Tab-separated table of C-alpha atoms in Angstrom:
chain	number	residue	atom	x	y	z
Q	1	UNK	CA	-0.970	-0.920	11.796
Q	2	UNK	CA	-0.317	-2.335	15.105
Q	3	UNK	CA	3.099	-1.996	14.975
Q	4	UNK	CA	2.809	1.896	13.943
Q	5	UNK	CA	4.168	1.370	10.684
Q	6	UNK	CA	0.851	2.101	8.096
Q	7	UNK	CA	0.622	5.497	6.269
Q	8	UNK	CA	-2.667	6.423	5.022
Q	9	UNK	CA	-3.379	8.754	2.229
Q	10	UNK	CA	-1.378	11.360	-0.396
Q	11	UNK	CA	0.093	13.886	2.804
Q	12	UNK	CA	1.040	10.620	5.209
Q	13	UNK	CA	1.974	8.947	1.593
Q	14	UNK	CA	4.252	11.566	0.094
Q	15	UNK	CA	6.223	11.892	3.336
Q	16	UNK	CA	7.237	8.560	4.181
Q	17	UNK	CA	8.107	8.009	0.465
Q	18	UNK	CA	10.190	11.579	0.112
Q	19	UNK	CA	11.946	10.443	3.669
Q	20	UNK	CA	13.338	6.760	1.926
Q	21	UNK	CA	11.088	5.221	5.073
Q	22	UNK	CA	8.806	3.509	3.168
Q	23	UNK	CA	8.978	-0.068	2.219
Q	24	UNK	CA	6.042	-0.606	0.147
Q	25	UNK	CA	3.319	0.977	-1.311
Q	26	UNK	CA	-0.062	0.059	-2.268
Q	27	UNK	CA	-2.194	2.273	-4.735
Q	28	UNK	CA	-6.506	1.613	-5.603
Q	29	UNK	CA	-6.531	1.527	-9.755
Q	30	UNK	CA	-9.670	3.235	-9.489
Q	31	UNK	CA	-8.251	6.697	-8.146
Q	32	UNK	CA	-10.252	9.376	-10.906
Q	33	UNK	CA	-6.617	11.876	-9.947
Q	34	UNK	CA	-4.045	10.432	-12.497
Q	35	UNK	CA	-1.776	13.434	-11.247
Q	36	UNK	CA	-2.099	11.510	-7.707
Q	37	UNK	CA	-1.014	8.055	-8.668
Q	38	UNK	CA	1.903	9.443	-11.115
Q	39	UNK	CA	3.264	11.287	-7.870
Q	40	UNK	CA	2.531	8.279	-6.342
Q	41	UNK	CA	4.347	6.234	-8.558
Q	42	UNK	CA	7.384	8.666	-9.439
Q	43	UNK	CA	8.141	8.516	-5.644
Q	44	UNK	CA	8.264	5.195	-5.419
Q	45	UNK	CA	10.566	4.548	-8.336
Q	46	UNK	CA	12.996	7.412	-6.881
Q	47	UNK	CA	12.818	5.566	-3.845
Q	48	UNK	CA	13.148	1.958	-5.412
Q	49	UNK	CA	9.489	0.911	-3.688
Q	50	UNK	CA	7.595	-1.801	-4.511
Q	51	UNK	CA	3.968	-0.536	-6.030
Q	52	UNK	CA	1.107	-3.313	-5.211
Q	53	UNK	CA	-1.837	-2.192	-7.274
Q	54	UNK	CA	-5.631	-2.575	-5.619
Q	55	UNK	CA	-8.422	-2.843	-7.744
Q	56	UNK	CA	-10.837	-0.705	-5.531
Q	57	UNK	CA	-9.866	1.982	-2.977
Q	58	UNK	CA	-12.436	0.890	-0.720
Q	59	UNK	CA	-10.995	-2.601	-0.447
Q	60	UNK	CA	-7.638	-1.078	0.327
Q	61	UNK	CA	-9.654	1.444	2.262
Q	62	UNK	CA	-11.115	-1.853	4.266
Q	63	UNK	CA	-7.635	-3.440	4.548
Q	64	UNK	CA	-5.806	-0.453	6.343
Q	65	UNK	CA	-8.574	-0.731	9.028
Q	66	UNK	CA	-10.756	2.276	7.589
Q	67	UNK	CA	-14.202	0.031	8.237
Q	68	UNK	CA	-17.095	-0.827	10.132
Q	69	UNK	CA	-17.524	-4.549	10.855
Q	70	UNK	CA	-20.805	-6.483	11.575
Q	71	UNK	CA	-20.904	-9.291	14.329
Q	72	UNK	CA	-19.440	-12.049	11.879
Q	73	UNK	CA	-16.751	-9.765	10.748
Q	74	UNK	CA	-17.786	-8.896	7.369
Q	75	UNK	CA	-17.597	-5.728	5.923
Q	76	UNK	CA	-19.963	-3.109	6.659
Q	77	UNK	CA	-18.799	0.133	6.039
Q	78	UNK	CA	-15.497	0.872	4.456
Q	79	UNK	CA	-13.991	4.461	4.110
Q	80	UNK	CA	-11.985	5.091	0.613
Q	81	UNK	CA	-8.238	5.044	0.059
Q	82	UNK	CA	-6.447	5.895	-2.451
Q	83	UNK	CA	-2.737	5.030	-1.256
Q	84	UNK	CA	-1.768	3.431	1.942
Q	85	UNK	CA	2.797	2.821	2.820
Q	86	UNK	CA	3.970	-0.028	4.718
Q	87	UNK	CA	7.047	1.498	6.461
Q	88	UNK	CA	7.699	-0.873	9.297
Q	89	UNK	CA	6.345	-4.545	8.376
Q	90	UNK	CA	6.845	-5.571	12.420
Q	91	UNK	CA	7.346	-8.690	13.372
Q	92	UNK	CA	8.578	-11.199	10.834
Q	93	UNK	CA	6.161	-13.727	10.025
Q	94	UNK	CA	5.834	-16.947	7.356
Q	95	UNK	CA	3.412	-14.321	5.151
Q	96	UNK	CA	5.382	-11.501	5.098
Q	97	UNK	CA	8.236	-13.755	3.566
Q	98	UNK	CA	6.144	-15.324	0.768
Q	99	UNK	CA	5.528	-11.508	0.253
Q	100	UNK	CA	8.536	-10.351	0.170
Q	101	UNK	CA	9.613	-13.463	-2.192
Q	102	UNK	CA	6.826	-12.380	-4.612
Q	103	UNK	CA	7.648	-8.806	-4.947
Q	104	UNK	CA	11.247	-10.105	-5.669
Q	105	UNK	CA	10.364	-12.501	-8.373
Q	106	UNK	CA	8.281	-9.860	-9.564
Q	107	UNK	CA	10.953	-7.561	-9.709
Q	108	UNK	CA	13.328	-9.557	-11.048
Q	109	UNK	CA	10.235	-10.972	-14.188
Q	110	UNK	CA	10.372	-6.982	-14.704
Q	111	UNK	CA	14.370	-6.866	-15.620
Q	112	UNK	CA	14.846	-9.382	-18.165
């Protein structure tokens, strides 16, 4: 997010994954629309993006910054999301390699 690089929702979504500018995608399991997350998903396959599935949109809601925090930091309010792009990952760090590593054991597990 800091770094500009964080799409947020189907319109933000659908654009960066049409343009080939997205990187990765992360979608909540518990979107009701299954016409949403089959565009969703259909885009990223055309695009060849990896798909990180969230088990609750308001957790992915929380991660992409869409919350209220208390004085310790903890969750207070978080706003839903259903789909959020990484397009620009910034600056490269020892956790965005062991992510990158897992998405391509994970994609390779998903050839054989």
């Amino acid at each position: 997010m800091i770094h500009g690089g964080l799409k947020k929702g189907l319109h933000e979504c659908a654009k960066a994954l049409d343009r080939r500018s997205a990187r990765l995608c992360c979608l909540a399991r518990n979107c009701e629309n299954e016409e949403y997350k089959k565009l969703i998903k259909a885009l990223c396959d055309e695009g060849e993006v990896h798909v990180v599935m969230v088990e609750d949109g308001k957790e992915l809601g929380a991660w992409c910054g869409l919350a209220k925090l208390d004085e310790e930091g903890t969750v207070k309010k978080a706003v839903r999301t259903s789909c959020a792009v990484v397009t620009d990952f910034g600056e490269e760090t020892r956790a965005l390699s062991v992510l990158l590593d897992f998405l391509k054991k994970q994609a390779d597990g998903a050839e054989l």
